[in-house]
Short mmCIF file of C-alpha atoms and ligand atoms in Angstrom, two decimals:
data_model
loop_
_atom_site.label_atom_id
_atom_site.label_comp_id
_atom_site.label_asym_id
_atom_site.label_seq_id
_atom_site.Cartn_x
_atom_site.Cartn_y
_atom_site.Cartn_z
CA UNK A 12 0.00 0.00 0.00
CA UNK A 13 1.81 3.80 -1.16
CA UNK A 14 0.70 6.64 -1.10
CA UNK A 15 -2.45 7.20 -3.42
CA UNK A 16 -2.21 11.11 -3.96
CA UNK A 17 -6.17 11.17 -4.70
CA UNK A 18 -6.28 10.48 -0.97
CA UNK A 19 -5.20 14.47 -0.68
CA UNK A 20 -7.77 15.38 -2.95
CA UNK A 21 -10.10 14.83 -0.68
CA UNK A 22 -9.23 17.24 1.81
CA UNK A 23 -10.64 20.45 2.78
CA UNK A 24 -9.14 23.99 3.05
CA UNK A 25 -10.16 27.64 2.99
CA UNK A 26 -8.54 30.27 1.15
CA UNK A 27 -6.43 32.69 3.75
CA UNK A 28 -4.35 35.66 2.60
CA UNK A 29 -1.42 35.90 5.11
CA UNK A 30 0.08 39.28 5.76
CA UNK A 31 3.21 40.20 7.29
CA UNK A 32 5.76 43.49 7.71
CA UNK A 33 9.33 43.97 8.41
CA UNK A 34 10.90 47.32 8.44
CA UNK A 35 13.36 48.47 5.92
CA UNK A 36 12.97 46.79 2.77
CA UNK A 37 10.83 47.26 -0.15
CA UNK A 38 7.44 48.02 0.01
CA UNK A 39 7.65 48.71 3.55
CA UNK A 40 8.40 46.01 4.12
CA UNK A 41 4.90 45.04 3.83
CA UNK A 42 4.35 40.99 2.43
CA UNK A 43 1.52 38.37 1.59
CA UNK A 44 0.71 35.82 0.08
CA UNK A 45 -2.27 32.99 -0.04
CA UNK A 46 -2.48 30.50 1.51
CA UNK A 47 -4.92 26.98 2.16
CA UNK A 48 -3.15 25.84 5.39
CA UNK A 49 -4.26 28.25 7.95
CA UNK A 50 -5.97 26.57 11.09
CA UNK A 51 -6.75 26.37 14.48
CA UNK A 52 -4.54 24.51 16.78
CA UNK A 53 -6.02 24.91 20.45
CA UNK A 54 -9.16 26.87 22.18
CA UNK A 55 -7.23 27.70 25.55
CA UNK A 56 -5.35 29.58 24.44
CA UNK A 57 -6.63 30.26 21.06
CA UNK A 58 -3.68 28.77 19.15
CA UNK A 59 -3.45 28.90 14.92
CA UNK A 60 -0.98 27.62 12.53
CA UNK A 61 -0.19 28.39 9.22
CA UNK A 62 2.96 26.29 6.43
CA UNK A 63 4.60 29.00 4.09
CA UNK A 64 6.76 27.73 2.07
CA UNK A 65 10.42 29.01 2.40
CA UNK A 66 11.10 30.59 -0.60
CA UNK A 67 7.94 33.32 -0.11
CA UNK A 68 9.02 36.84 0.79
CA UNK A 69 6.30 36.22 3.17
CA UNK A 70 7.81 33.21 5.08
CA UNK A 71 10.55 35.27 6.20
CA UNK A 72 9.14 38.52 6.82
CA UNK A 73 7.12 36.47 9.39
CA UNK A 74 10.03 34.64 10.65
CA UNK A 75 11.97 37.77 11.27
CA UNK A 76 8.95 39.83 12.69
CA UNK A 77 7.62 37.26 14.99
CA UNK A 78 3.78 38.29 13.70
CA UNK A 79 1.50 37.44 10.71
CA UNK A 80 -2.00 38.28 9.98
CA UNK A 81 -4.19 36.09 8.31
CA UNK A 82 -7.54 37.43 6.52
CA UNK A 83 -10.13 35.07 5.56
CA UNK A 84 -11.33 35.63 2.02
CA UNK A 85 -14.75 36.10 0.90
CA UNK A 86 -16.34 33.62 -1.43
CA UNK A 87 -16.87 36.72 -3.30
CA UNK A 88 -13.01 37.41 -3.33
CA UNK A 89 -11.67 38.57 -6.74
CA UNK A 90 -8.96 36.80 -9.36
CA UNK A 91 -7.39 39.80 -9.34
CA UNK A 92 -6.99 39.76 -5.21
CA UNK A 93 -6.02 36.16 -5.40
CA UNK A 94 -3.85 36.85 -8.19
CA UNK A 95 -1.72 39.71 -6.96
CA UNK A 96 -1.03 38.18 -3.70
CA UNK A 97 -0.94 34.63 -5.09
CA UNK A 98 1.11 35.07 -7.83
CA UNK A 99 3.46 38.01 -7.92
CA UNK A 100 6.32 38.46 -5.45
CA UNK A 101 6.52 40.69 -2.48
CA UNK A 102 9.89 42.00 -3.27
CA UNK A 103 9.14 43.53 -6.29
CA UNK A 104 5.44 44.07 -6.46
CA UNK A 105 3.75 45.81 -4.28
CA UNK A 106 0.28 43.91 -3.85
CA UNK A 107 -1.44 45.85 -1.16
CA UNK A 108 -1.65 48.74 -3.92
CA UNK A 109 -5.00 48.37 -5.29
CA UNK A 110 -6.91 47.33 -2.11
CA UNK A 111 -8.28 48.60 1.09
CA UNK A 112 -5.39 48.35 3.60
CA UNK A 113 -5.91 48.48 7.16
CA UNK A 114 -3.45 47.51 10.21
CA UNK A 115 -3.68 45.72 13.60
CA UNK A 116 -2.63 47.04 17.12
CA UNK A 117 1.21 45.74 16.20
CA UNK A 118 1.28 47.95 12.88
CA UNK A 119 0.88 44.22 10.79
CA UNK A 120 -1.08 44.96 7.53
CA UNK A 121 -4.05 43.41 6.18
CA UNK A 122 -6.66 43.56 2.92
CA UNK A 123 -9.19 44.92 4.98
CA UNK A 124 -11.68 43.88 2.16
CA UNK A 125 -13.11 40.73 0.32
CA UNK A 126 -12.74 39.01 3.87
CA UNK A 127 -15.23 37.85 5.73
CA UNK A 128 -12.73 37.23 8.94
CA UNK A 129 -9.20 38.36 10.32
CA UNK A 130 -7.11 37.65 12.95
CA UNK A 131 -3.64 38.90 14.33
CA UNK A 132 -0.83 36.20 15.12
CA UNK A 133 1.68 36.54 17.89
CA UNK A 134 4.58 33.46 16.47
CA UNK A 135 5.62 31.15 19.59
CA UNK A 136 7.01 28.44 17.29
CA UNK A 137 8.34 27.94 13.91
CA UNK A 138 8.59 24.27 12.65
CA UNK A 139 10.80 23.63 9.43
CA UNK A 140 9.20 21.05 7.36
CA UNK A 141 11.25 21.02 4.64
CA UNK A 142 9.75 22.91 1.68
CA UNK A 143 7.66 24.75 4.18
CA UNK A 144 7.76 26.67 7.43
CA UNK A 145 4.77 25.71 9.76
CA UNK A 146 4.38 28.48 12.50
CA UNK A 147 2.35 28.37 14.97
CA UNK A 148 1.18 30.92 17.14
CA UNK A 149 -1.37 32.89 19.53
CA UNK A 150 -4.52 35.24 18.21
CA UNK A 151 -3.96 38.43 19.60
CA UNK A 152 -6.67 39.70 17.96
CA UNK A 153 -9.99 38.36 15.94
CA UNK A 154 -12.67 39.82 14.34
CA UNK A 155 -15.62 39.10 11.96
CA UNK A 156 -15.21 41.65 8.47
CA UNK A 157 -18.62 40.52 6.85
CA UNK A 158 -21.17 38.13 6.54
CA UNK A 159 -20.20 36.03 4.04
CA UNK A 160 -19.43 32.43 3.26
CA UNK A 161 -15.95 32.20 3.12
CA UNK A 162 -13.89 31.13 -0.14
CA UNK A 163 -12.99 27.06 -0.23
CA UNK A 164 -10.16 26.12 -1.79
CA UNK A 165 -12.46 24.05 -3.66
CA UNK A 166 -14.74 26.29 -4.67
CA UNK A 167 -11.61 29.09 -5.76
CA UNK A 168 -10.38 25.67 -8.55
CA UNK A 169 -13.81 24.69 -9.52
CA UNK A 170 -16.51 27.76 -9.76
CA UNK A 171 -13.73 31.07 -9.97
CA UNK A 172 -11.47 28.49 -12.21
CA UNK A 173 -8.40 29.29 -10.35
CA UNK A 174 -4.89 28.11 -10.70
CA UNK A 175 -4.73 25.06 -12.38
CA UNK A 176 -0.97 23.17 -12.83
CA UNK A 177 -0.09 23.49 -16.15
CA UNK A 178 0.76 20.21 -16.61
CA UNK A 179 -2.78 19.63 -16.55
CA UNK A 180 -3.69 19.32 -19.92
CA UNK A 181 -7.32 17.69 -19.44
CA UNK A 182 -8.55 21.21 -18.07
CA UNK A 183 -11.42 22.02 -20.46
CA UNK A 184 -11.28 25.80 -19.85
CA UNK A 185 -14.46 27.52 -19.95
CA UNK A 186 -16.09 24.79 -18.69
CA UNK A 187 -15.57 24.63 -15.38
CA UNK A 188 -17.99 22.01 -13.95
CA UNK A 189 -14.76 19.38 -13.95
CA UNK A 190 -12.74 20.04 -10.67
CA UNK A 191 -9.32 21.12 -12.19
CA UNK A 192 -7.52 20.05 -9.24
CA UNK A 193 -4.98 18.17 -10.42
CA UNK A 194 -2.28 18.21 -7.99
CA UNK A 195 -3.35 19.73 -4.62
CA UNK A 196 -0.26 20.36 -2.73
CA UNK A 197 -0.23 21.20 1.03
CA UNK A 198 0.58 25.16 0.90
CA UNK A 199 0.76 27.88 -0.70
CA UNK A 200 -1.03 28.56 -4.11
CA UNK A 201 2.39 29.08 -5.65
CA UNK A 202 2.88 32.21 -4.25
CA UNK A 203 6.17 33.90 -5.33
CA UNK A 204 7.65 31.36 -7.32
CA UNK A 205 5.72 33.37 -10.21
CA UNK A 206 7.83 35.36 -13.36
CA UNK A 207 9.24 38.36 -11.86
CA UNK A 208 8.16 39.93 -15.75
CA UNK A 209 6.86 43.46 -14.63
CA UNK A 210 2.76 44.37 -15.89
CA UNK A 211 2.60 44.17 -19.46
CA UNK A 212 0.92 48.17 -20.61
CA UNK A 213 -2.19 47.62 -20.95
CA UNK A 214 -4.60 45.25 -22.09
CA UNK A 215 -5.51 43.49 -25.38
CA UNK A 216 -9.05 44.53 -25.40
CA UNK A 217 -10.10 46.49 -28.27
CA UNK A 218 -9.19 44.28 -31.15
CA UNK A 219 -12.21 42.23 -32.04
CA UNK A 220 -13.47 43.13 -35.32
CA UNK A 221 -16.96 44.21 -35.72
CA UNK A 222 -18.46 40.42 -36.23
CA UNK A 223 -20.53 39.76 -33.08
CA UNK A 224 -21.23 35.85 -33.95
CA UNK A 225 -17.91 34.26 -32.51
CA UNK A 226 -16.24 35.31 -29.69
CA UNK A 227 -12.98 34.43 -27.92
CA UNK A 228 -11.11 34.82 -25.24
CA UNK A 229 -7.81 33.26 -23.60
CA UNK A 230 -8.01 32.06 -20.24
CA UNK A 231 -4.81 32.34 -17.82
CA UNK A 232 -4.03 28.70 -16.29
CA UNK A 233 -1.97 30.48 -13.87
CA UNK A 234 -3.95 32.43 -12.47
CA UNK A 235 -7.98 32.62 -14.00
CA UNK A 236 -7.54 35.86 -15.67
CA UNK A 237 -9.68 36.29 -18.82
CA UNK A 238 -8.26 38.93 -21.93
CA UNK A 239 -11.16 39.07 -24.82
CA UNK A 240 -9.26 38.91 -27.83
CA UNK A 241 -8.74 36.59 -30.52
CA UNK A 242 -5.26 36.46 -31.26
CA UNK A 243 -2.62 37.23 -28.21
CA UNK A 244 0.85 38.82 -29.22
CA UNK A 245 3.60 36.43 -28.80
CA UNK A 246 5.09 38.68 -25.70
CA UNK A 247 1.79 39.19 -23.88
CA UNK A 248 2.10 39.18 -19.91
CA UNK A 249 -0.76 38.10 -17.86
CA UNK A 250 -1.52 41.32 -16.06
CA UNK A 251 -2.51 39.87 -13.26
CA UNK A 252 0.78 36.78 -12.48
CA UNK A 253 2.87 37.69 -15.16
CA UNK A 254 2.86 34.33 -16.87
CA UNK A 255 3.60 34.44 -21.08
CA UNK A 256 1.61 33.17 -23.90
CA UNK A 257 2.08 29.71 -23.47
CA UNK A 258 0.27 29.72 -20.37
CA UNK A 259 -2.38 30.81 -21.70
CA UNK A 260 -5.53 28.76 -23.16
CA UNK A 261 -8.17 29.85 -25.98
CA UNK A 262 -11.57 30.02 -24.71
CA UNK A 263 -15.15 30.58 -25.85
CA UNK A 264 -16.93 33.68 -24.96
FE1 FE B 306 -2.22 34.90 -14.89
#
């Protein structure tokens, strides 16, 4: 008997953006990223935990400032939130730019929309796993944001049509009623490990002829994001995770 990875598939998981700020470097030093691993540890006292893997700007910003803060994103929570914090870097992006920002008694930052939840975390204990970090720490400070379901990791692959390995091939892009979780891996959604290719200018929008019958679109298997047009130049970005025309899939309108 091995190890049968559907097993994992069967798992369940929120969506968590985890926030974090050290002093001095770029941005701020302001850093996030998503996350599914967030979770509560104990009740007395009110203990979380939360694997980052080690190569996120956000891993050690929170290992060097001791706090994190975690929101807990709306089921209404946009591609283009998951996609800036999920899939550009911290050191060179700065993904707090286009959203509400607000900050906790200790200063720590958070997207103080799209959430339905927060809470701030004290780190008592940092556990190196390997690929990851797990820390675990004490709430300093929760509080309900709105009254929302919260965003599932499953419901983020299979309804919003979010990051999808691009190895899977058997993704049917605009159709979404297949669960395009191919390989769920404990941790981050890739956070970081993104192309560090800055925002292309501009998008392709604009260039559909007049014929209304047919339309098309390419579909990001990065990262969900959508550009209506029919052909994409060979250097287009995805505006949203920076991943080139390769990654990119031709969809129906
Ligand atoms: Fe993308």
């Amino acid at each position: 008997m091995g190890v049968d990875k559907k097993a994992f598939r069967s798992l369940s998981y929120g969506l968590y953006l985890i926030t974090a700020k050290s002093d001095g470097s770029a941005n701020d030093g302001a850093a996030g990223c998503v996350a599914n691993t967030f979770a509560q540890v104990t009740s007395s006292p009110f203990q979380v935990s939360v694997a980052l893997n080690k190569e996120n700007v956000t891993a050690s910003v929170v290992q060097e400032s001791g706090r994190f803060a975690c929101t807990v994103l709306a089921q209404s929570a946009t591609m283009e939130l998951i996609g800036a914090f999920g899939f550009r870097t911290s050191s060179e992006f700065d993904k707090f730019a286009d959203f509400q920002v607000a900050h906790d008694a200790a200063g720590v930052p958070y997207v103080a929309e799209q959430a339905v939840a927060r809470f701030s975390v004290r780190v008592t204990k940092c556990v190196d796993v390997g690929t990851h970090v797990l820390f675990i720490g004490e709430v300093e400070e929760a509080e309900k944001l709105a009254d929302e379901e919260p965003m599932t990791y499953a419901y983020y692959h299979q309804v919003k049509g979010g990051k999808t390995p691009p190895k899977a091939s058997s993704y049917t892009g605009a159709d979404d009623s297949e669960p395009a979780n191919k390989s769920t891996k404990g941790g981050e959604s890739t956070d970081e490990s993104a192309s560090d290719a800055d925002a292309p200018a501009g998008e392709t929008e604009g260039q559909d002829s007049a014929a209304p019958a047919k339309r098309y679109g390419w579909r990001c298997m990065v990262c969900g994001y959508v550009v209506e047009t029919d052909e994409l130049p060979d250097d287009y970005e995805c505006p949203i995770c920076g991943a080139g025309k390769d990654m990119f899939e031709r969809i129906k309108l």
